[in-house]
Amino acid sequence: MSQRLSALLLLAACGRAADKAPPPSTAGSDQPLAVAAVAAQPAPTKPQIKDPAVKDLLAKGTSCELQQGGLPLACPELKAIGDYAFQHQGSTEAAETCAAFLGDPDNKKRLLAAECLFHFNAVGKTPELGFALDAIETEKQSKTLEEIAWGISGAEAVTAKLADRVLAVTQKLMADPKTDTAAGYLFGTLFPQYMMGSGPKPPRQAQALAIASLTRDGTGMQREAFNAVKLLDDKAAVCAALDSDLRADAKRWADAVEAIVSMKDACVANLAKTIDFTLARLAAGDAHLELLRRFDDVFDLDAPTRTKIGKAIHAARGKAADWQRKDFDATADQFSKPPKPRK
């Protein structure tokens, strides 16, 4: 009796609309009829148009000519949709309307929609990550695919509960050189950056892929991995990977040096070698004075090291172009003085 009473109560809760509908089939199922009747409705599979202003801006498209597969920055419609999105950057309604145009048959409208998405903050764009993934997986134009991935960068995959799917799509994209840049943009959604505090912890598999990508020289995945180093738990593996990027033939050795500096004390064992490598590149004419200043800003360099850096800058000055020499002189002067007190 108690089971029958519970079923009747649940049926009553379904309301009059349920009474008018034909009962769902329970053949081959142990689930009671009442449970089937109150099952949750599935989420929409396509983004909906919810902001009329965005619809008006995107629906008219643009007559701007494509340049290397994308719309030029001077395109009026590109600027208009970007400005509107920036002014409403936390609006999920506006962002979803932009996402609705990612599947438009007109490639230029898809590019406008990608530009629109880019200008929303994480609050605005994170709910649209699933729709963007749908668009990425069906997009045939590699440049447009890249723009969609760029547009959704800044969304938070863990918050959206889409980390596994993002990781799977990223791995597929990174396997093709044509979509590697897009892979990097999408991968970044697993490593949200905050001015203060910390965000959701990146999944273990994503961290492992980031460490492996630190040595994928010159790729979009490497670029995002450099940005993520401070969020990775295995500091020893990060420092070892960055150290292996200190090669004269490496395309992004300077980014590897910057990443080592950003790790601060975690990679301090690599510091002397990193400074010497940077000075060797300076002597070879590959000057990155901003990195030398970063060493001074972050680390307490001893007097002999400061003197060595100053001498190396003076020695390399003669090879510098006239417009660079003022910067050489100012940087050398910085190392001739005592270090600034730490706050």
Short mmCIF file of C-alpha atoms in Angstrom, two decimals:
data_model
loop_
_atom_site.label_atom_id
_atom_site.label_comp_id
_atom_site.label_asym_id
_atom_site.label_seq_id
_atom_site.Cartn_x
_atom_site.Cartn_y
_atom_site.Cartn_z
CA MET A 1 0.00 0.00 0.00
CA SER A 2 2.76 2.43 0.87
CA GLN A 3 4.37 2.04 -2.56
CA ARG A 4 1.06 2.57 -4.33
CA LEU A 5 0.32 5.67 -2.23
CA SER A 6 3.74 7.14 -3.04
CA ALA A 7 3.18 6.58 -6.74
CA LEU A 8 -0.21 8.26 -6.61
CA LEU A 9 1.20 11.27 -4.78
CA LEU A 10 3.94 11.67 -7.35
CA LEU A 11 1.48 11.41 -10.19
CA ALA A 12 -0.64 14.14 -8.67
CA ALA A 13 2.39 16.39 -8.45
CA CYS A 14 2.84 16.19 -12.20
CA GLY A 15 -0.15 18.51 -12.68
CA ARG A 16 -3.00 18.63 -15.09
CA ALA A 17 -0.72 18.78 -18.16
CA ALA A 18 0.66 15.37 -17.34
CA ASP A 19 -2.89 14.01 -17.01
CA LYS A 20 -3.64 15.03 -20.62
CA ALA A 21 -0.47 13.52 -22.08
CA PRO A 22 -0.23 9.86 -23.03
CA PRO A 23 1.69 7.89 -20.40
CA PRO A 24 5.31 7.09 -21.29
CA SER A 25 6.12 3.49 -22.01
CA THR A 26 7.72 1.55 -19.16
CA ALA A 27 8.22 -1.65 -21.11
CA GLY A 28 11.44 -3.38 -20.17
CA SER A 29 12.07 -0.97 -17.29
CA ASP A 30 11.90 -1.31 -13.53
CA GLN A 31 11.33 2.45 -13.13
CA PRO A 32 7.87 3.33 -11.74
CA LEU A 33 5.59 5.38 -13.99
CA ALA A 34 5.68 8.35 -11.63
CA VAL A 35 9.46 8.72 -11.89
CA ALA A 36 9.34 8.66 -15.68
CA ALA A 37 6.66 11.34 -15.69
CA VAL A 38 8.69 13.86 -13.69
CA ALA A 39 12.05 13.30 -15.43
CA ALA A 40 14.04 16.52 -16.04
CA GLN A 41 13.83 18.06 -19.50
CA PRO A 42 17.09 17.94 -21.51
CA ALA A 43 19.07 21.14 -21.94
CA PRO A 44 18.79 22.92 -25.32
CA THR A 45 21.14 21.42 -27.89
CA LYS A 46 21.46 24.68 -29.82
CA PRO A 47 22.11 28.22 -28.57
CA GLN A 48 19.10 30.52 -28.61
CA ILE A 49 18.81 34.11 -29.83
CA LYS A 50 18.12 36.13 -26.68
CA ASP A 51 19.54 39.60 -27.39
CA PRO A 52 17.80 41.49 -30.25
CA ALA A 53 20.61 44.02 -30.56
CA VAL A 54 23.19 41.29 -31.11
CA LYS A 55 20.89 39.61 -33.59
CA ASP A 56 20.56 42.84 -35.58
CA LEU A 57 24.32 43.38 -35.64
CA LEU A 58 25.12 39.84 -36.77
CA ALA A 59 22.19 39.09 -39.07
CA LYS A 60 23.18 41.73 -41.61
CA GLY A 61 26.69 40.27 -41.94
CA THR A 62 29.38 42.30 -43.70
CA SER A 63 30.65 43.08 -47.17
CA CYS A 64 34.26 43.36 -45.96
CA GLU A 65 36.69 41.25 -47.96
CA LEU A 66 38.50 38.46 -46.15
CA GLN A 67 42.22 38.81 -45.57
CA GLN A 68 44.10 35.52 -45.05
CA GLY A 69 40.80 33.88 -44.18
CA GLY A 70 39.73 36.42 -41.56
CA LEU A 71 38.01 39.77 -41.39
CA PRO A 72 40.26 42.87 -41.31
CA LEU A 73 40.40 44.83 -38.05
CA ALA A 74 39.15 47.91 -39.89
CA CYS A 75 35.90 46.16 -40.83
CA PRO A 76 33.07 48.36 -39.39
CA GLU A 77 30.82 45.41 -38.51
CA LEU A 78 33.69 43.67 -36.72
CA LYS A 79 34.29 46.75 -34.59
CA ALA A 80 30.58 47.27 -33.93
CA ILE A 81 29.95 43.77 -32.60
CA GLY A 82 33.17 43.84 -30.57
CA ASP A 83 32.23 47.14 -28.96
CA TYR A 84 28.74 45.92 -28.09
CA ALA A 85 30.02 42.69 -26.56
CA PHE A 86 32.63 44.55 -24.51
CA GLN A 87 29.96 46.89 -23.17
CA HIS A 88 27.84 43.87 -22.15
CA GLN A 89 30.68 41.53 -21.31
CA GLY A 90 28.93 39.77 -18.44
CA SER A 91 25.68 39.15 -20.34
CA THR A 92 24.95 35.47 -20.90
CA GLU A 93 21.99 36.43 -23.11
CA ALA A 94 24.17 38.44 -25.47
CA ALA A 95 26.90 35.79 -25.45
CA GLU A 96 24.43 33.00 -26.26
CA THR A 97 23.06 35.04 -29.15
CA CYS A 98 26.59 35.35 -30.53
CA ALA A 99 27.04 31.60 -30.11
CA ALA A 100 23.86 31.04 -32.11
CA PHE A 101 25.59 32.53 -35.16
CA LEU A 102 28.60 30.18 -34.94
CA GLY A 103 26.63 27.73 -37.06
CA ASP A 104 25.44 30.25 -39.66
CA PRO A 105 25.96 29.18 -43.30
CA ASP A 106 27.67 32.55 -43.99
CA ASN A 107 31.34 32.23 -43.04
CA LYS A 108 31.65 35.98 -42.44
CA LYS A 109 28.82 35.86 -39.91
CA ARG A 110 30.59 33.03 -38.11
CA LEU A 111 33.74 35.17 -37.97
CA LEU A 112 31.72 38.10 -36.59
CA ALA A 113 30.21 35.79 -33.97
CA ALA A 114 33.67 34.59 -32.92
CA GLU A 115 34.80 38.20 -32.53
CA CYS A 116 31.70 38.88 -30.49
CA LEU A 117 32.40 35.99 -28.09
CA PHE A 118 35.98 37.09 -27.51
CA HIS A 119 34.91 40.33 -25.83
CA PHE A 120 32.83 38.72 -23.08
CA ASN A 121 34.36 37.95 -19.72
CA ALA A 122 34.40 34.48 -18.18
CA VAL A 123 30.95 34.97 -16.65
CA GLY A 124 29.49 35.77 -20.05
CA LYS A 125 31.25 33.17 -22.19
CA THR A 126 31.69 30.11 -19.94
CA PRO A 127 28.06 28.95 -20.41
CA GLU A 128 28.66 29.04 -24.19
CA LEU A 129 31.72 26.77 -24.14
CA GLY A 130 29.74 23.67 -25.09
CA PHE A 131 28.15 25.44 -28.06
CA ALA A 132 31.58 26.68 -29.16
CA LEU A 133 32.92 23.12 -29.00
CA ASP A 134 30.04 21.98 -31.20
CA ALA A 135 30.98 24.67 -33.72
CA ILE A 136 34.69 23.82 -33.58
CA GLU A 137 34.02 20.15 -34.24
CA THR A 138 31.92 20.88 -37.33
CA GLU A 139 33.79 23.90 -38.76
CA LYS A 140 35.42 23.25 -42.14
CA GLN A 141 37.35 26.54 -42.54
CA SER A 142 40.59 26.28 -40.55
CA LYS A 143 40.89 30.05 -40.03
CA THR A 144 37.30 30.31 -38.83
CA LEU A 145 37.87 27.36 -36.50
CA GLU A 146 40.89 29.18 -35.09
CA GLU A 147 38.84 32.34 -34.60
CA ILE A 148 36.10 30.45 -32.75
CA ALA A 149 38.70 28.89 -30.43
CA TRP A 150 40.20 32.33 -29.88
CA GLY A 151 36.75 33.73 -29.21
CA ILE A 152 35.97 31.21 -26.48
CA SER A 153 39.40 31.54 -24.84
CA GLY A 154 38.90 32.89 -21.35
CA ALA A 155 35.97 30.57 -20.68
CA GLU A 156 36.45 28.14 -17.80
CA ALA A 157 36.22 24.49 -18.79
CA VAL A 158 36.23 23.08 -15.24
CA THR A 159 33.49 25.47 -14.12
CA ALA A 160 31.43 24.48 -17.17
CA LYS A 161 32.03 20.77 -16.38
CA LEU A 162 33.49 20.30 -19.84
CA ALA A 163 37.13 19.61 -18.96
CA ASP A 164 37.18 16.10 -20.44
CA ARG A 165 35.59 17.20 -23.69
CA VAL A 166 37.91 20.21 -24.01
CA LEU A 167 40.90 17.94 -23.47
CA ALA A 168 39.69 15.47 -26.11
CA VAL A 169 39.03 18.18 -28.72
CA THR A 170 42.35 19.86 -27.91
CA GLN A 171 44.27 16.64 -28.51
CA LYS A 172 42.52 16.19 -31.84
CA LEU A 173 43.30 19.75 -32.95
CA MET A 174 46.94 19.67 -31.87
CA ALA A 175 47.57 16.63 -34.08
CA ASP A 176 47.14 18.80 -37.20
CA PRO A 177 49.57 21.70 -37.78
CA LYS A 178 46.71 23.64 -39.43
CA THR A 179 44.70 23.63 -36.20
CA ASP A 180 47.51 23.67 -33.62
CA THR A 181 46.99 27.39 -32.90
CA ALA A 182 43.30 26.72 -32.26
CA ALA A 183 44.26 23.85 -29.97
CA GLY A 184 46.34 26.24 -27.88
CA TYR A 185 43.51 28.75 -27.52
CA LEU A 186 41.07 26.03 -26.46
CA PHE A 187 43.60 24.42 -24.11
CA GLY A 188 43.82 27.70 -22.23
CA THR A 189 40.23 27.26 -20.98
CA LEU A 190 41.58 24.56 -18.65
CA PHE A 191 43.94 27.07 -17.01
CA PRO A 192 41.99 30.24 -16.12
CA GLN A 193 44.20 33.06 -14.91
CA TYR A 194 43.15 35.44 -12.13
CA MET A 195 44.62 38.74 -11.00
CA MET A 196 43.98 37.72 -7.39
CA GLY A 197 43.29 34.34 -5.85
CA SER A 198 43.03 31.08 -7.73
CA GLY A 199 40.44 29.40 -9.89
CA PRO A 200 39.38 25.79 -10.36
CA LYS A 201 42.27 23.34 -10.20
CA PRO A 202 43.32 22.12 -13.65
CA PRO A 203 42.69 18.36 -14.06
CA ARG A 204 45.62 16.00 -13.72
CA GLN A 205 45.46 14.97 -17.40
CA ALA A 206 45.48 18.61 -18.50
CA GLN A 207 48.51 19.33 -16.32
CA ALA A 208 50.37 16.37 -17.83
CA LEU A 209 49.61 17.58 -21.34
CA ALA A 210 50.77 21.08 -20.43
CA ILE A 211 54.13 19.77 -19.18
CA ALA A 212 54.56 17.69 -22.34
CA SER A 213 53.68 20.73 -24.46
CA LEU A 214 56.39 22.88 -22.88
CA THR A 215 58.86 21.27 -25.29
CA ARG A 216 56.62 21.36 -28.42
CA ASP A 217 58.79 24.09 -29.92
CA GLY A 218 57.04 26.97 -31.62
CA THR A 219 53.50 25.60 -31.30
CA GLY A 220 50.31 27.13 -30.01
CA MET A 221 50.20 24.44 -27.34
CA GLN A 222 53.64 25.45 -26.11
CA ARG A 223 52.53 29.08 -25.88
CA GLU A 224 49.60 28.17 -23.64
CA ALA A 225 51.74 25.80 -21.60
CA PHE A 226 54.18 28.64 -20.88
CA ASN A 227 51.24 30.71 -19.65
CA ALA A 228 50.08 27.89 -17.37
CA VAL A 229 53.36 26.99 -15.62
CA LYS A 230 52.45 28.57 -12.28
CA LEU A 231 49.29 26.45 -12.11
CA LEU A 232 51.09 23.12 -12.54
CA ASP A 233 51.77 20.96 -9.49
CA ASP A 234 54.89 19.09 -10.62
CA LYS A 235 57.36 21.95 -10.31
CA ALA A 236 60.42 19.76 -10.88
CA ALA A 237 59.05 18.50 -14.20
CA VAL A 238 58.15 22.05 -15.25
CA CYS A 239 61.64 23.36 -14.49
CA ALA A 240 63.29 20.45 -16.30
CA ALA A 241 61.15 21.01 -19.39
CA LEU A 242 61.85 24.75 -19.42
CA ASP A 243 65.56 24.11 -19.00
CA SER A 244 65.51 21.92 -22.12
CA ASP A 245 64.10 24.89 -24.07
CA LEU A 246 67.26 26.93 -23.47
CA ARG A 247 68.74 26.27 -26.91
CA ALA A 248 69.94 28.68 -29.54
CA ASP A 249 67.74 27.01 -32.15
CA ALA A 250 64.58 27.13 -30.02
CA LYS A 251 61.91 29.39 -31.52
CA ARG A 252 60.59 30.56 -28.16
CA TRP A 253 63.61 30.40 -25.89
CA ALA A 254 62.79 33.89 -24.59
CA ASP A 255 59.33 32.72 -23.52
CA ALA A 256 60.96 29.79 -21.72
CA VAL A 257 63.22 32.21 -19.86
CA GLU A 258 60.23 34.35 -18.89
CA ALA A 259 58.44 31.22 -17.65
CA ILE A 260 61.44 30.27 -15.51
CA VAL A 261 61.42 33.75 -13.99
CA SER A 262 57.67 33.52 -13.33
CA MET A 263 58.26 30.30 -11.36
CA LYS A 264 60.49 32.29 -8.97
CA ASP A 265 61.97 30.12 -6.23
CA ALA A 266 60.58 26.90 -7.71
CA CYS A 267 63.15 27.06 -10.53
CA VAL A 268 65.89 28.93 -8.66
CA ALA A 269 68.29 26.03 -9.26
CA ASN A 270 68.05 26.87 -12.97
CA LEU A 271 68.69 30.58 -12.48
CA ALA A 272 72.47 30.77 -13.03
CA LYS A 273 72.29 28.68 -16.21
CA THR A 274 69.33 30.71 -17.46
CA ILE A 275 71.16 34.01 -16.94
CA ASP A 276 74.28 32.71 -18.68
CA PHE A 277 72.21 31.46 -21.61
CA THR A 278 70.44 34.83 -21.95
CA LEU A 279 73.80 36.63 -21.92
CA ALA A 280 75.13 34.25 -24.59
CA ARG A 281 72.17 35.12 -26.80
CA LEU A 282 72.81 38.80 -26.11
CA ALA A 283 76.41 38.42 -27.27
CA ALA A 284 75.15 36.66 -30.42
CA GLY A 285 72.97 39.68 -31.24
CA ASP A 286 69.67 38.23 -29.98
CA ALA A 287 69.03 40.88 -27.35
CA HIS A 288 66.21 40.60 -24.84
CA LEU A 289 67.03 43.31 -22.34
CA GLU A 290 63.55 43.02 -20.83
CA LEU A 291 64.50 39.55 -19.58
CA LEU A 292 67.62 40.86 -17.89
CA ARG A 293 65.53 43.49 -16.13
CA ARG A 294 63.08 40.77 -15.06
CA PHE A 295 65.91 38.85 -13.40
CA ASP A 296 66.68 41.97 -11.38
CA ASP A 297 63.03 42.58 -10.52
CA VAL A 298 62.32 39.07 -9.25
CA PHE A 299 65.56 37.72 -7.78
CA ASP A 300 68.11 38.99 -5.27
CA LEU A 301 71.11 38.89 -7.57
CA ASP A 302 74.51 38.99 -5.89
CA ALA A 303 77.08 41.64 -6.75
CA PRO A 304 79.24 39.45 -9.04
CA THR A 305 76.19 38.45 -11.08
CA ARG A 306 75.05 42.06 -11.41
CA THR A 307 78.52 43.08 -12.55
CA LYS A 308 78.65 40.26 -15.10
CA ILE A 309 75.32 41.30 -16.58
CA GLY A 310 76.36 44.95 -16.77
CA LYS A 311 79.60 44.11 -18.57
CA ALA A 312 77.78 41.87 -21.05
CA ILE A 313 75.35 44.68 -21.89
CA HIS A 314 78.18 47.15 -22.47
CA ALA A 315 80.00 44.62 -24.67
CA ALA A 316 76.90 44.00 -26.80
CA ARG A 317 76.00 47.68 -27.18
CA GLY A 318 78.28 48.13 -30.17
CA LYS A 319 76.24 45.63 -32.20
CA ALA A 320 72.95 47.29 -31.34
CA ALA A 321 71.06 49.54 -33.74
CA ASP A 322 71.10 53.24 -32.97
CA TRP A 323 67.47 53.20 -31.78
CA GLN A 324 68.31 50.42 -29.28
CA ARG A 325 71.31 52.03 -27.62
CA LYS A 326 69.32 54.21 -25.25
CA ASP A 327 67.70 51.06 -23.85
CA PHE A 328 71.09 49.35 -23.60
CA ASP A 329 72.50 52.29 -21.63
CA ALA A 330 69.51 52.45 -19.26
CA THR A 331 69.63 48.70 -18.58
CA ALA A 332 73.38 48.70 -17.99
CA ASP A 333 72.93 51.64 -15.62
CA GLN A 334 70.32 49.64 -13.67
CA PHE A 335 72.89 46.89 -13.01
CA SER A 336 75.60 49.36 -12.02
CA LYS A 337 73.51 50.44 -9.03
CA PRO A 338 72.62 48.53 -5.86
CA PRO A 339 69.50 46.39 -6.22
CA LYS A 340 66.18 47.94 -5.34
CA PRO A 341 64.87 47.04 -1.89
CA ARG A 342 62.29 44.23 -1.89
CA LYS A 343 58.81 45.14 -0.73
#
